[in-house]
Amino acid sequence: MSQPDRPPLQWTGVLFALATNLFLPTAVDTLGAPWLGAGLLWGLTGIGAPLLAGALTARYTMQRGGMHAFLGGLMSVPILGFAVFPGNWQLAILAGAFCTLGGAITELVMRRG
């Protein structure tokens, strides 16, 4: 049984994932810090914003969204860990992982529909 041919990865999709996974958590962290409590802010910057970044990546690429989101999320972890959440590597890794999860879930939903 042969595997169906997969379309190639688009570097624009990987860069889109990287950019959105840097922009959205940074924006939520910067704009939400004065009004949100620590727990809600942590949840939105580590889970909510990266899920949205992955979903937007899958919609942007229209194919293999999970893989694009994985690569972009993986590349964003060191930048998030050093610049956005200085020293908070747990939150940076969580943001990269949830970017992948958002892309994969959106890709599965798009395949069904």
One Martini backbone bead per residue (centre of mass of N, CA, C, O) as a GRO file, in nm:
protein
  113
    1MET     BB    1   0.093   0.039   0.027
    2SER     BB    2   0.066   0.362  -0.071
    3GLN     BB    3   0.146   0.680  -0.032
    4PRO     BB    4   0.040   0.978  -0.052
    5ASP     BB    5   0.107   1.266  -0.180
    6ARG     BB    6   0.265   1.540  -0.052
    7PRO     BB    7   0.276   1.851  -0.003
    8PRO     BB    8   0.471   2.100   0.020
    9LEU     BB    9   0.631   2.309   0.202
   10GLN     BB   10   0.582   2.641   0.321
   11TRP     BB   11   0.771   2.906   0.420
   12THR     BB   12   0.542   3.107   0.463
   13GLY     BB   13   0.394   2.932   0.675
   14VAL     BB   14   0.620   2.922   0.885
   15LEU     BB   15   0.649   3.232   0.917
   16PHE     BB   16   0.359   3.277   1.003
   17ALA     BB   17   0.374   3.108   1.261
   18LEU     BB   18   0.600   3.264   1.392
   19ALA     BB   19   0.468   3.546   1.393
   20THR     BB   20   0.201   3.473   1.544
   21ASN     BB   21   0.352   3.335   1.795
   22LEU     BB   22   0.472   3.617   1.874
   23PHE     BB   23   0.244   3.830   1.864
   24LEU     BB   24   0.003   3.728   2.037
   25PRO     BB   25   0.143   3.680   2.315
   26THR     BB   26   0.260   3.966   2.332
   27ALA     BB   27  -0.006   4.123   2.319
   28VAL     BB   28  -0.142   3.991   2.563
   29ASP     BB   29   0.082   4.055   2.769
   30THR     BB   30   0.086   4.366   2.731
   31LEU     BB   31  -0.231   4.437   2.738
   32GLY     BB   32  -0.324   4.239   2.992
   33ALA     BB   33  -0.156   4.299   3.253
   34PRO     BB   34  -0.328   4.534   3.395
   35TRP     BB   35  -0.619   4.349   3.403
   36LEU     BB   36  -0.507   4.071   3.451
   37GLY     BB   37  -0.451   3.798   3.596
   38ALA     BB   38  -0.212   3.564   3.622
   39GLY     BB   39  -0.375   3.311   3.534
   40LEU     BB   40  -0.515   3.430   3.282
   41LEU     BB   41  -0.262   3.531   3.140
   42TRP     BB   42  -0.121   3.256   3.120
   43GLY     BB   43  -0.347   3.118   2.951
   44LEU     BB   44  -0.348   3.318   2.709
   45THR     BB   45  -0.034   3.311   2.638
   46GLY     BB   46   0.004   2.979   2.644
   47ILE     BB   47  -0.282   2.894   2.490
   48GLY     BB   48  -0.476   3.084   2.327
   49ALA     BB   49  -0.284   3.231   2.126
   50PRO     BB   50  -0.147   2.974   2.002
   51LEU     BB   51  -0.402   2.841   1.897
   52LEU     BB   52  -0.468   3.073   1.704
   53ALA     BB   53  -0.204   3.062   1.543
   54GLY     BB   54  -0.245   2.773   1.435
   55ALA     BB   55  -0.518   2.820   1.298
   56LEU     BB   56  -0.422   3.045   1.105
   57THR     BB   57  -0.211   2.872   0.963
   58ALA     BB   58  -0.402   2.658   0.845
   59ARG     BB   59  -0.569   2.867   0.683
   60TYR     BB   60  -0.332   2.978   0.515
   61THR     BB   61  -0.222   2.700   0.385
   62MET     BB   62  -0.457   2.453   0.353
   63GLN     BB   63  -0.198   2.260   0.416
   64ARG     BB   64  -0.028   2.123   0.657
   65GLY     BB   65  -0.077   2.294   0.929
   66GLY     BB   66   0.063   2.134   1.157
   67MET     BB   67   0.355   2.150   1.042
   68HIS     BB   68   0.379   2.454   1.023
   69ALA     BB   69   0.317   2.506   1.326
   70PHE     BB   70   0.548   2.340   1.439
   71LEU     BB   71   0.788   2.494   1.316
   72GLY     BB   72   0.708   2.779   1.415
   73GLY     BB   73   0.684   2.706   1.718
   74LEU     BB   74   0.975   2.601   1.752
   75MET     BB   75   1.116   2.874   1.666
   76SER     BB   76   0.970   3.051   1.902
   77VAL     BB   77   1.080   2.956   2.176
   78PRO     BB   78   1.350   3.116   2.213
   79ILE     BB   79   1.226   3.396   2.179
   80LEU     BB   80   1.022   3.377   2.409
   81GLY     BB   81   1.232   3.299   2.638
   82PHE     BB   82   1.407   3.570   2.604
   83ALA     BB   83   1.195   3.819   2.532
   84VAL     BB   84   0.895   3.781   2.639
   85PHE     BB   85   0.968   3.539   2.867
   86PRO     BB   86   1.194   3.585   3.082
   87GLY     BB   87   1.286   3.260   3.188
   88ASN     BB   88   1.000   3.128   3.086
   89TRP     BB   89   1.011   2.820   2.950
   90GLN     BB   90   0.740   2.689   2.998
   91LEU     BB   91   0.572   2.899   2.836
   92ALA     BB   92   0.725   2.875   2.566
   93ILE     BB   93   0.672   2.571   2.519
   94LEU     BB   94   0.367   2.586   2.538
   95ALA     BB   95   0.327   2.776   2.295
   96GLY     BB   96   0.450   2.585   2.082
   97ALA     BB   97   0.256   2.343   2.131
   98PHE     BB   98  -0.020   2.500   2.084
   99CYS     BB   99   0.034   2.571   1.794
  100THR     BB  100   0.031   2.284   1.691
  101LEU     BB  101  -0.252   2.206   1.794
  102GLY     BB  102  -0.411   2.421   1.634
  103GLY     BB  103  -0.322   2.321   1.351
  104ALA     BB  104  -0.420   2.024   1.373
  105ILE     BB  105  -0.717   2.071   1.436
  106THR     BB  106  -0.782   2.248   1.190
  107GLU     BB  107  -0.701   2.040   0.978
  108LEU     BB  108  -0.912   1.826   1.058
  109VAL     BB  109  -1.162   2.005   1.015
  110MET     BB  110  -1.104   2.071   0.713
  111ARG     BB  111  -1.119   1.775   0.608
  112ARG     BB  112  -1.422   1.718   0.683
  113GLY     BB  113  -1.556   1.990   0.533
   0.00000   0.00000   0.00000
